[in-house]
Coordinates of C-alpha atoms and ligand atoms in Angstrom, one line a residue:
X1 CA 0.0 0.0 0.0
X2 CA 1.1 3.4 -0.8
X3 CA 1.8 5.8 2.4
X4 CA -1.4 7.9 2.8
X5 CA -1.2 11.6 2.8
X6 CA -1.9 14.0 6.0
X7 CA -2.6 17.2 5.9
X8 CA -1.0 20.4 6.5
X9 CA 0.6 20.9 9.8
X10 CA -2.2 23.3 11.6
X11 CA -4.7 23.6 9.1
X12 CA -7.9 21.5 10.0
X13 CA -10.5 19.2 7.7
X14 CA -14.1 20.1 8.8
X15 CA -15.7 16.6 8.6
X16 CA -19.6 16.3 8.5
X17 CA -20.4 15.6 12.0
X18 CA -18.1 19.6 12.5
X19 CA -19.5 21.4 9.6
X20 CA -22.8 21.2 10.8
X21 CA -22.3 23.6 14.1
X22 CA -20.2 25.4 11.5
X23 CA -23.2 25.9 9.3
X24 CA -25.3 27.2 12.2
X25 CA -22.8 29.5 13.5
X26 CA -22.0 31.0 10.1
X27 CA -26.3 31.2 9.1
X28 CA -26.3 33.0 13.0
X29 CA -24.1 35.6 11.9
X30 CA -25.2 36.2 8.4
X31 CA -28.6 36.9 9.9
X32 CA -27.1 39.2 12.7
X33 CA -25.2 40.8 10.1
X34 CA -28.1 41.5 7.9
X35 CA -30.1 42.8 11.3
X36 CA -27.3 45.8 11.3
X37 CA -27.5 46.3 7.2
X38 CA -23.8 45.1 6.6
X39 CA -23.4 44.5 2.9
X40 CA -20.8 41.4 2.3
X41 CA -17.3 42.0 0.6
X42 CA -15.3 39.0 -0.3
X43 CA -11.6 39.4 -1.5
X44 CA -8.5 37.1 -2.8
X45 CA -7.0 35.2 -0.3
X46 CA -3.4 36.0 -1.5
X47 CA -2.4 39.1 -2.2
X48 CA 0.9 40.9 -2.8
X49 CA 3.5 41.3 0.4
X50 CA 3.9 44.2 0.5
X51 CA 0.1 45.0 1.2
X52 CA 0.4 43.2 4.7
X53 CA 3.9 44.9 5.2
X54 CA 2.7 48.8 4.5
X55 CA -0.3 48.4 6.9
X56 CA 0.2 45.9 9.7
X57 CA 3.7 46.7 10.0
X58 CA 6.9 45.6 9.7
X59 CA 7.9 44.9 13.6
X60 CA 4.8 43.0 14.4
X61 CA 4.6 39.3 15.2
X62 CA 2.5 38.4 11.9
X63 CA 4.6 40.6 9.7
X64 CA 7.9 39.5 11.5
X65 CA 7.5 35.7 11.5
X66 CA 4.1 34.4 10.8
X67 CA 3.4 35.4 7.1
X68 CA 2.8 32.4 4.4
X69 CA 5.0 34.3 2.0
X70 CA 6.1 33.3 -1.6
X71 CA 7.2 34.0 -4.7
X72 CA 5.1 32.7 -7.8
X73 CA 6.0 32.1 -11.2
X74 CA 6.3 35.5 -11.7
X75 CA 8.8 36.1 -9.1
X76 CA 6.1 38.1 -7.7
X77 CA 5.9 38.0 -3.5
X78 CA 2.5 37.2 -3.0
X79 CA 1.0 36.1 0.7
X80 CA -1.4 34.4 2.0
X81 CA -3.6 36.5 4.0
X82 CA -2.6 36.9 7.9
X83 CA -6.0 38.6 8.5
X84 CA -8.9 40.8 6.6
X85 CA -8.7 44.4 7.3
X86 CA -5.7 44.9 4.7
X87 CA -7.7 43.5 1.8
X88 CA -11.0 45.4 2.6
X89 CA -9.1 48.6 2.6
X90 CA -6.6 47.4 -0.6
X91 CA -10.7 46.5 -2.5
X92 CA -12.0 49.7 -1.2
X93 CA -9.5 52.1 -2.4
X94 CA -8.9 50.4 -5.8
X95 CA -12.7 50.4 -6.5
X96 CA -13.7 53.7 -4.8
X97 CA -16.0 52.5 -2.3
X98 CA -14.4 54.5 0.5
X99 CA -13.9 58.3 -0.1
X100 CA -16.8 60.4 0.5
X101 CA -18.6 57.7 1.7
X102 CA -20.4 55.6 4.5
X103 CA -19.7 51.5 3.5
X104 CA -20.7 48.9 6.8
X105 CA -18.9 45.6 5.3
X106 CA -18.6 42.3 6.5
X107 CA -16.4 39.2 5.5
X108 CA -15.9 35.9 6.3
X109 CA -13.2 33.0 5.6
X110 CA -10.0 31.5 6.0
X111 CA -6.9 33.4 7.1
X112 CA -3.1 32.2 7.5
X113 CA -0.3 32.4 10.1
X114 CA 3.3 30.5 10.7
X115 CA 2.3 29.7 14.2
X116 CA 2.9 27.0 17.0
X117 CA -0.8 24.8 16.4
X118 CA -2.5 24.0 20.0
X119 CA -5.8 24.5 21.2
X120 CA -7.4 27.7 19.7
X121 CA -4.3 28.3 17.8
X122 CA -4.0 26.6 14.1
X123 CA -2.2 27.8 11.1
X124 CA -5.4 27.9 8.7
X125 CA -8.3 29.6 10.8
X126 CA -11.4 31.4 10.0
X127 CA -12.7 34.9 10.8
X128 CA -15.3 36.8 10.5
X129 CA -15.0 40.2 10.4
X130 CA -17.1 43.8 10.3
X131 CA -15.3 46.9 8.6
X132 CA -17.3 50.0 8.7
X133 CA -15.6 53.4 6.7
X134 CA -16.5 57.1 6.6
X135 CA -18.0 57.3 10.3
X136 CA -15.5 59.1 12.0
X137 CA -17.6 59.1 15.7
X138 CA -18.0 57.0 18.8
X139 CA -21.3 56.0 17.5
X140 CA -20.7 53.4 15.7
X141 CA -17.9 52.0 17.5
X142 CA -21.1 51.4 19.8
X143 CA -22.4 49.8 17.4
X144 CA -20.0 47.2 16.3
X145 CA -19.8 46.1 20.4
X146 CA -23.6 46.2 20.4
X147 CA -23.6 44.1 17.3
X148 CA -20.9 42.0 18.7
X149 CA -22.6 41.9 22.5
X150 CA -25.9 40.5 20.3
X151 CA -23.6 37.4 18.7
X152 CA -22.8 36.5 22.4
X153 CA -26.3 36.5 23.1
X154 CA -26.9 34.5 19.9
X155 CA -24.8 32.0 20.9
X156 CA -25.8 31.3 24.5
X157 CA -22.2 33.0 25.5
X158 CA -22.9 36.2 27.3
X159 CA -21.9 34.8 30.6
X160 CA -18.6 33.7 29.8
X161 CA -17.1 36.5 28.0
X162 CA -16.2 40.0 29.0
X163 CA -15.0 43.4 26.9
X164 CA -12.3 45.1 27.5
X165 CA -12.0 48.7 26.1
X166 CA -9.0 51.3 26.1
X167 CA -7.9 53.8 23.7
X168 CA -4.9 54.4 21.9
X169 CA -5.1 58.2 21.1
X170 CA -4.2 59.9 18.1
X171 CA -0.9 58.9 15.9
X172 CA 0.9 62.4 17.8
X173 CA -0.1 62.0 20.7
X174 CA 1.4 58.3 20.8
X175 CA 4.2 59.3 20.1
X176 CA 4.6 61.4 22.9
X177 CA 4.0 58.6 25.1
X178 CA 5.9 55.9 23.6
X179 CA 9.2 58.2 24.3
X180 CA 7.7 58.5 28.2
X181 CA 7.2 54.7 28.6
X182 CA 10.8 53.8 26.5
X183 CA 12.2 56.7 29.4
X184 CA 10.0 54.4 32.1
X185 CA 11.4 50.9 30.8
X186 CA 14.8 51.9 30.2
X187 CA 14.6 52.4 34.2
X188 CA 13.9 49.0 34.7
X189 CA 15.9 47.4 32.2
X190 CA 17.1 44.3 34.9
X191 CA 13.7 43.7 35.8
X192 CA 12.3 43.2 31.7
X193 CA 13.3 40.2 29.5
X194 CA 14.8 39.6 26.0
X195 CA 11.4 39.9 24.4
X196 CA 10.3 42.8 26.0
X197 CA 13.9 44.8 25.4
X198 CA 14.0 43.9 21.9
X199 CA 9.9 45.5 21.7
X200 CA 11.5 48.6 23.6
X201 CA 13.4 49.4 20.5
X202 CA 10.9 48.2 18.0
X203 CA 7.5 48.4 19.2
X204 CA 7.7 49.9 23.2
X205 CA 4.2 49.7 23.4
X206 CA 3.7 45.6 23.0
X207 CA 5.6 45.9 26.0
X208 CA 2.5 46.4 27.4
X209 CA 0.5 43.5 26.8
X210 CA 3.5 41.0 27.5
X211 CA 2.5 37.6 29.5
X212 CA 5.6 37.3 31.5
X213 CA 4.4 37.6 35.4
X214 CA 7.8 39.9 35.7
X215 CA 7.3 42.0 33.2
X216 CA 3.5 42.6 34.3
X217 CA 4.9 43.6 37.8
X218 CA 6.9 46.6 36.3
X219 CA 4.3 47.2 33.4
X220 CA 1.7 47.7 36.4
X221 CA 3.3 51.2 37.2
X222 CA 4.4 52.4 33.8
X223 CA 2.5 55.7 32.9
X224 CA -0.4 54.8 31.1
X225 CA -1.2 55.9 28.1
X226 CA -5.1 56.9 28.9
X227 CA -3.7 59.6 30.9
X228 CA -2.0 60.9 27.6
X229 CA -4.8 61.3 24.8
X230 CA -5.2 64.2 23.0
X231 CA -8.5 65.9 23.9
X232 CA -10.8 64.3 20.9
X233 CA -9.6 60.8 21.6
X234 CA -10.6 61.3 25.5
X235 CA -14.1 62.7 24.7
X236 CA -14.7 60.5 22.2
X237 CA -13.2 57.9 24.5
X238 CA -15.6 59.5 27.3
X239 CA -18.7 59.1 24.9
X240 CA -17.9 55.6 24.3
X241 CA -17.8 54.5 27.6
X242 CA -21.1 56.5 29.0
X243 CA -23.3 55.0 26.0
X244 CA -22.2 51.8 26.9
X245 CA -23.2 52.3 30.8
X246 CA -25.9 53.5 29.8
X247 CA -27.3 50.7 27.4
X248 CA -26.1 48.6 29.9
X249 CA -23.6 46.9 28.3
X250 CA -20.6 46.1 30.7
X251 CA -17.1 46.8 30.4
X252 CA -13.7 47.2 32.2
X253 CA -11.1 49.8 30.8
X254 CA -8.0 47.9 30.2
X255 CA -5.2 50.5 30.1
X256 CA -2.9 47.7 28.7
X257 CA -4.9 46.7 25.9
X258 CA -2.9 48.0 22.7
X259 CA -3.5 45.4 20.2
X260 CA -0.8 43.6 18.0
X261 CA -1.5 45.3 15.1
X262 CA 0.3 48.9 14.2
X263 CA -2.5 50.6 12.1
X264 CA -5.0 51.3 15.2
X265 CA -5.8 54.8 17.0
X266 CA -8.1 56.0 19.4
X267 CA -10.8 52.6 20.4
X268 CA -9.2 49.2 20.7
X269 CA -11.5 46.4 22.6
X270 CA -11.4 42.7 22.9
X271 CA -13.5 40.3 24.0
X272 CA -11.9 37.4 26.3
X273 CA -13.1 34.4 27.7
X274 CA -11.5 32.4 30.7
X275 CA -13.3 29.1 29.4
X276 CA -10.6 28.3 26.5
X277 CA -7.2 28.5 28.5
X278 CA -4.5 30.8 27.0
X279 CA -6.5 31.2 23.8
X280 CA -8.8 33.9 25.6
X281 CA -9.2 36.4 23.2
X282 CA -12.4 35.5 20.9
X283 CA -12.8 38.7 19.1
X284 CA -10.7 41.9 19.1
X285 CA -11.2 45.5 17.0
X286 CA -10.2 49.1 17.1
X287 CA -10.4 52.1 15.2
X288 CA -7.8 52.7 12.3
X289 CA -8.4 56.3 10.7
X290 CA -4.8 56.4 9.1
X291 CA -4.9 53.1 7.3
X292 CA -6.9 54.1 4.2
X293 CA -4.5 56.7 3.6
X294 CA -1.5 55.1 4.2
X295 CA -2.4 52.6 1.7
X296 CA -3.2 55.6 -1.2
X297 CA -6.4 56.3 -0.4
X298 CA -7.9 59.6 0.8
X299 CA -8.2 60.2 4.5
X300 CA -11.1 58.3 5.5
X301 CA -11.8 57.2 9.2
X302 CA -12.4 53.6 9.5
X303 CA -13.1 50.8 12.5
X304 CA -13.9 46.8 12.7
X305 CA -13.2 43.5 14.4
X306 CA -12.8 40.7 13.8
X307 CA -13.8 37.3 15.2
X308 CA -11.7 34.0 15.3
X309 CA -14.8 31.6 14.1
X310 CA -12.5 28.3 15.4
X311 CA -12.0 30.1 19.1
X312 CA -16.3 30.6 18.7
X313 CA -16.9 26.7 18.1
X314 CA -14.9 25.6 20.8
X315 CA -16.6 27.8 23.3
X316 CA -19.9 26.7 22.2
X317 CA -18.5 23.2 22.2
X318 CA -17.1 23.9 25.9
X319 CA -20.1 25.6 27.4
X320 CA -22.5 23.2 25.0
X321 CA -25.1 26.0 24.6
X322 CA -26.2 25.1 20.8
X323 CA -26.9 21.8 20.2
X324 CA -27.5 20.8 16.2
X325 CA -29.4 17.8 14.9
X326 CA -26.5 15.6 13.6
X327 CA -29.9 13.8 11.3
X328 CA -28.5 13.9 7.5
X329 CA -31.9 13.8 6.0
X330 CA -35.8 14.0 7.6
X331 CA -37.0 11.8 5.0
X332 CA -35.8 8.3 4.2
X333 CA -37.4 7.0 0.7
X334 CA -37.5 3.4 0.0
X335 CA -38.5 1.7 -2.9
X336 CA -38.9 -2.2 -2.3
X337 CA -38.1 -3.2 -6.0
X338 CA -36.6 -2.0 -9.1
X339 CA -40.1 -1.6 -10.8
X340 CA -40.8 0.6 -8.1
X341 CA -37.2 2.9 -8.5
X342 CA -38.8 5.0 -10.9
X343 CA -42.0 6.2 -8.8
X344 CA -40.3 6.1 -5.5
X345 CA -37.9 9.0 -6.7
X346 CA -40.9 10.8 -8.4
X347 CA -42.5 10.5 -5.2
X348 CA -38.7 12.1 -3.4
X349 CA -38.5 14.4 -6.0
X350 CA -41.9 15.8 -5.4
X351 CA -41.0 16.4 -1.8
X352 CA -38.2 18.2 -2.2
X353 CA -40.5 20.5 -4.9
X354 CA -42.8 20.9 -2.2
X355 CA -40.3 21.4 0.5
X356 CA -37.3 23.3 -0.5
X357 CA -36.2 23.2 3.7
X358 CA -36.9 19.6 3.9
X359 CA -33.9 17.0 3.6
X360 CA -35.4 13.9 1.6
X361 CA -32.9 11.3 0.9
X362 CA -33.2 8.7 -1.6
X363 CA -32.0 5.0 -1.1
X364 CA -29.1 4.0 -3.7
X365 CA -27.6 0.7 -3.7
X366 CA -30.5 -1.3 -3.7
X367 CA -31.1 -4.3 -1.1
X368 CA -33.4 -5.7 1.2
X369 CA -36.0 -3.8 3.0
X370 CA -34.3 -4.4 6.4
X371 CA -31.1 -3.0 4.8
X372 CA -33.0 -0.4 3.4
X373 CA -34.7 0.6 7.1
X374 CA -31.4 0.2 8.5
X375 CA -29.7 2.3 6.3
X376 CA -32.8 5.3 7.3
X377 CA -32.0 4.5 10.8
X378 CA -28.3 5.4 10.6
X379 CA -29.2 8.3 9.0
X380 CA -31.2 9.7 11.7
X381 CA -34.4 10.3 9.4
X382 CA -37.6 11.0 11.5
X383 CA -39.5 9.3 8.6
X384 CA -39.5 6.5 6.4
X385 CA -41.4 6.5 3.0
X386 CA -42.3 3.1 1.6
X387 CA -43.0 2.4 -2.5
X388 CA -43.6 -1.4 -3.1
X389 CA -45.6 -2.6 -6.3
X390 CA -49.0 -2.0 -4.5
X391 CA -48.1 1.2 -3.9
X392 CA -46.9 2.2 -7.5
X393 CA -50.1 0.4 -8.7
X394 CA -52.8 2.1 -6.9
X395 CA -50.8 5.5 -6.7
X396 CA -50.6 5.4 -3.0
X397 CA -47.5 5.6 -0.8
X398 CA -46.6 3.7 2.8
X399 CA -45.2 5.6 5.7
X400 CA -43.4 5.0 8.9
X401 CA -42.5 7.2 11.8
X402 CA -38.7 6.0 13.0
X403 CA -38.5 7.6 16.0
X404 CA -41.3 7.6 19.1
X405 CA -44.9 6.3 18.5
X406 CA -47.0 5.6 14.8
X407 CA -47.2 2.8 13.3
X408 CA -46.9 2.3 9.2
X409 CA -49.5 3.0 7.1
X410 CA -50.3 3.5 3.6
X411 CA -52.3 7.1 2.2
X412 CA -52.9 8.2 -1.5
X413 CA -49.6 9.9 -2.8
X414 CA -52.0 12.8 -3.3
X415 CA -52.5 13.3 0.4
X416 CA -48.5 12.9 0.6
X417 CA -47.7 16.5 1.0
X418 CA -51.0 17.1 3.8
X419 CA -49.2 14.1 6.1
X420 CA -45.2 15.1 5.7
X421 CA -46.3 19.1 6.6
X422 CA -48.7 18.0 9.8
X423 CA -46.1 15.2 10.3
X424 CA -43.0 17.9 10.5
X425 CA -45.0 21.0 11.5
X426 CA -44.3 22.6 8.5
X427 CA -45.2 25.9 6.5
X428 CA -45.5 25.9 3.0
X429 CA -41.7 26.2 2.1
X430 CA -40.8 23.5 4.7
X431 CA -39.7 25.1 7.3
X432 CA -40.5 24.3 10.6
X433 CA -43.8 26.4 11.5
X434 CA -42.7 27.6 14.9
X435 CA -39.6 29.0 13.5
X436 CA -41.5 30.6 10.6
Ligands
LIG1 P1 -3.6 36.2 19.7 O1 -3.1 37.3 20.7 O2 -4.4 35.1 20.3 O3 -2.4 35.7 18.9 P2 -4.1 38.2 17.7 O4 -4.1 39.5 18.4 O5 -3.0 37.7 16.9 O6 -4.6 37.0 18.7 P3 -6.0 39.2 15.8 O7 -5.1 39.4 14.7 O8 -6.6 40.3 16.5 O9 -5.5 38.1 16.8 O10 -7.2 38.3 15.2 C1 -8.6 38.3 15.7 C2 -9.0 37.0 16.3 O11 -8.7 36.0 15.4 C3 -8.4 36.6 17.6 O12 -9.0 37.2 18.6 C4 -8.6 35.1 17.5 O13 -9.9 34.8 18.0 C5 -8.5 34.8 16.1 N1 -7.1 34.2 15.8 C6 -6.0 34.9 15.6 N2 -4.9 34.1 15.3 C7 -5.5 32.8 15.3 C8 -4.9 31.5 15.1 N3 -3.6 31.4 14.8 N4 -5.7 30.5 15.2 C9 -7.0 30.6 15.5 N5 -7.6 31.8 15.7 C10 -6.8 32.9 15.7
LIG2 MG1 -1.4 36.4 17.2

């Protein structure tokens, strides 16, 4: 036997018993999406290097060592996208959807990063993400944590994670404060470690967020930069955080919280969970007005999130708070001979005319009956219809429940549709009537 073949290190197969929680998360969000009026953009998942380079910066960890970067054919340095905010800017300047303009976007899909694979943590993951553009106030920043707040509540998860909210400030005023906390670390070189001195060259303020217990201790008196905004970022800050009081949605001001990625100013927040071990972050955004710009554009302010959809199963899966039918089909269609085939998939065709919600599946193969019923049982179908030559003969069809109490009986074909609909509680489309 030839040696089978695995797949990449990191990057995961959804098998059918997985995909269908996937399915019902992503329907969830599409429809909470839609609730907001976000319009969908969808964009290449490679695109050139240098995109990733110019906007989430060259001394961050994705940009530094976790980029799936290579040259084609061309000798072109194309990459395989780290995350989605690049390309929704790149799309939005090079098809003039941004200047001038309000746009509320959303994506979806797979993203790509060079890191260590463990729980939470994979090298081919999947977010979803909100960019909104041309809103320049703390409204909608409320909004996306509203809209992300309602997901939570979506998904049965509002107990077990929290926001956390700072702000970075404007670009200047930064600056300013990086040179203060560089002045602030330098003082305490002994107490910081290799990581954290090489940041306080490169990127002081990732300093900040560092998960050495050490390096916290000093960190935990380092002037902080909420005490350094320029006056729009703290009343816009200040507006943020009163709306939210007073909508009731809770929150705890993380002066620490400054995000991995350069391009962000003024709001940053993330949600975290304790539930998923070091993994904790679910969903993080912030406001970037500069990137838009910086990429060629025209000034235009800009703010999103993004959510890491593998992080969102795995809660669900931990807390158990959805649970999907793991059925692959309602309806089970038998025929009892080969005469019989031919009406037995009118009759499963007609069903699935009649029903466009309801999953009818057709028995292939052939067999016995018991083989037949088995194969409906494994299935999971709630209902087993029965064409023998009787049946076909007199027009009429046989039907059994699988699951709980009926016994089989045989109706006209014509009252077919009448049974399967009170049988299901369906409406006309075949859905089920109390969802309708
Ligand atoms: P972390 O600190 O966990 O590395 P990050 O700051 O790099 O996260 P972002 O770039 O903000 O993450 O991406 C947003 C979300 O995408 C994260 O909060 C997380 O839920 C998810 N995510 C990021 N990297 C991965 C990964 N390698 N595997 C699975 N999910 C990920
Ligand atoms: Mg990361």
């Amino acid at each position: 036997m030839s040696k089978q073949l695995q797949a990449v290190r990191g990057m995961n197969d959804g098998l059918p018993d997985q995909t269908k929680l996937w399915q019902w998360v992503e329907n969830k969000i599409r429809t909470v999406v839609a609730n907001y009026g976000y319009q969908e953009i969808r964009t290449p998942i490679v695109e050139s290097t240098d995109l990733f380079k110019r906007s989430i910066g060259e001394v961050t960890d994705i940009v530094e060592k976790e980029m799936y970067t290579f040259d084609d054919r061309n000798g072109d340095s194309l990459t395989l996208r780290p995350e989605g905010t690049a390309s929704c800017v790149r799309a939005g300047n090079q098809h003039g959807l941004l200047y001038n303009q309000q746009q509320r976007l959303w994506y979806m899909g797979p993203m790509f990063r060079h890191e260590r694979p463990q729980k939470g943590r994979y090298r081919q993951f999947h977010q979803f993400g909100v960019e909104t553009y041309g809103l320049d106030g703390p409204d909608i920043d409320l909004e996306l944590i509203l809209m992300s707040a309602r997901l939570w509540r979506e998904f049965g998860l509002s107990d077990c994670v929290r926001l956390e909210i700072n702000s970075l400030g404007s670009a200047q005023a930064r600056s300013a404060y990086r040179e203060k906390l560089v002045r602030y670390l330098d003082n305490h070189r002994d107490s910081l470690d290799e990581d954290s001195l090489r940041r306080m060259q490169t990127n002081p303020l990732r300093v900040l967020d560092s998960k050495n217990p050490q390096v916290q201790a000093v960190v935990a008196n380092a002037p902080q930069l909420l005490d350094h905004l320029d006056v729009e970022s703290k009343q816009h800050f200040d507006t943020l955080c009163e709306r939210l009081t007073q909508l009731g949605i809770e929150f705890e001001v993380n002066p620490r919280l400054v995000r991995g990625l350069d391009y962000y100013n003024r709001t940053v927040f993330e949600w975290v969970t304790e539930s998923l071990g070091a993994q904790g972050t679910v969903l993080a955004g912030g406001r970037y007005d500069g990137l838009v710009e910086q990429l060629g554009g025209k000034a235009t302010p800009a703010v999103g999130f993004a959510m890491g959809l593998e992080r969102l199963v795995l809660l669900i899966e931990t807390r158990q708070t959805v649970t999907v039918s793991d059925a692959a089909a309602d309806v089970y269609v038998i025929a009892m001979s080969e005469d019989c085939a031919v009406y037995a998939t009118q009759v499963a065709e007609q069903l699935r005319e009649s029903f466009t919600a309801l999953r009818v599946q057709m028995h292939c193969g052939g067999g016995n009956m018991k083989k037949q019923m088995k194969r409906a049982d494994k299935i999971g179908a709630q209902l087993a219809i029965i064409v023998g030559e009787q049946e076909r003969q007199e027009q009429q069809v046989s039907v059994k429940p699988l699951r709980g109490e009926g016994a089989q009986h045989t109706l006209e074909h014509a009252l077919l549709n009448a049974h399967v609909a009170q049988f299901f509680d369906l409406d006309d489309s075949g859905f089920a009537a109390a969802q309708a």
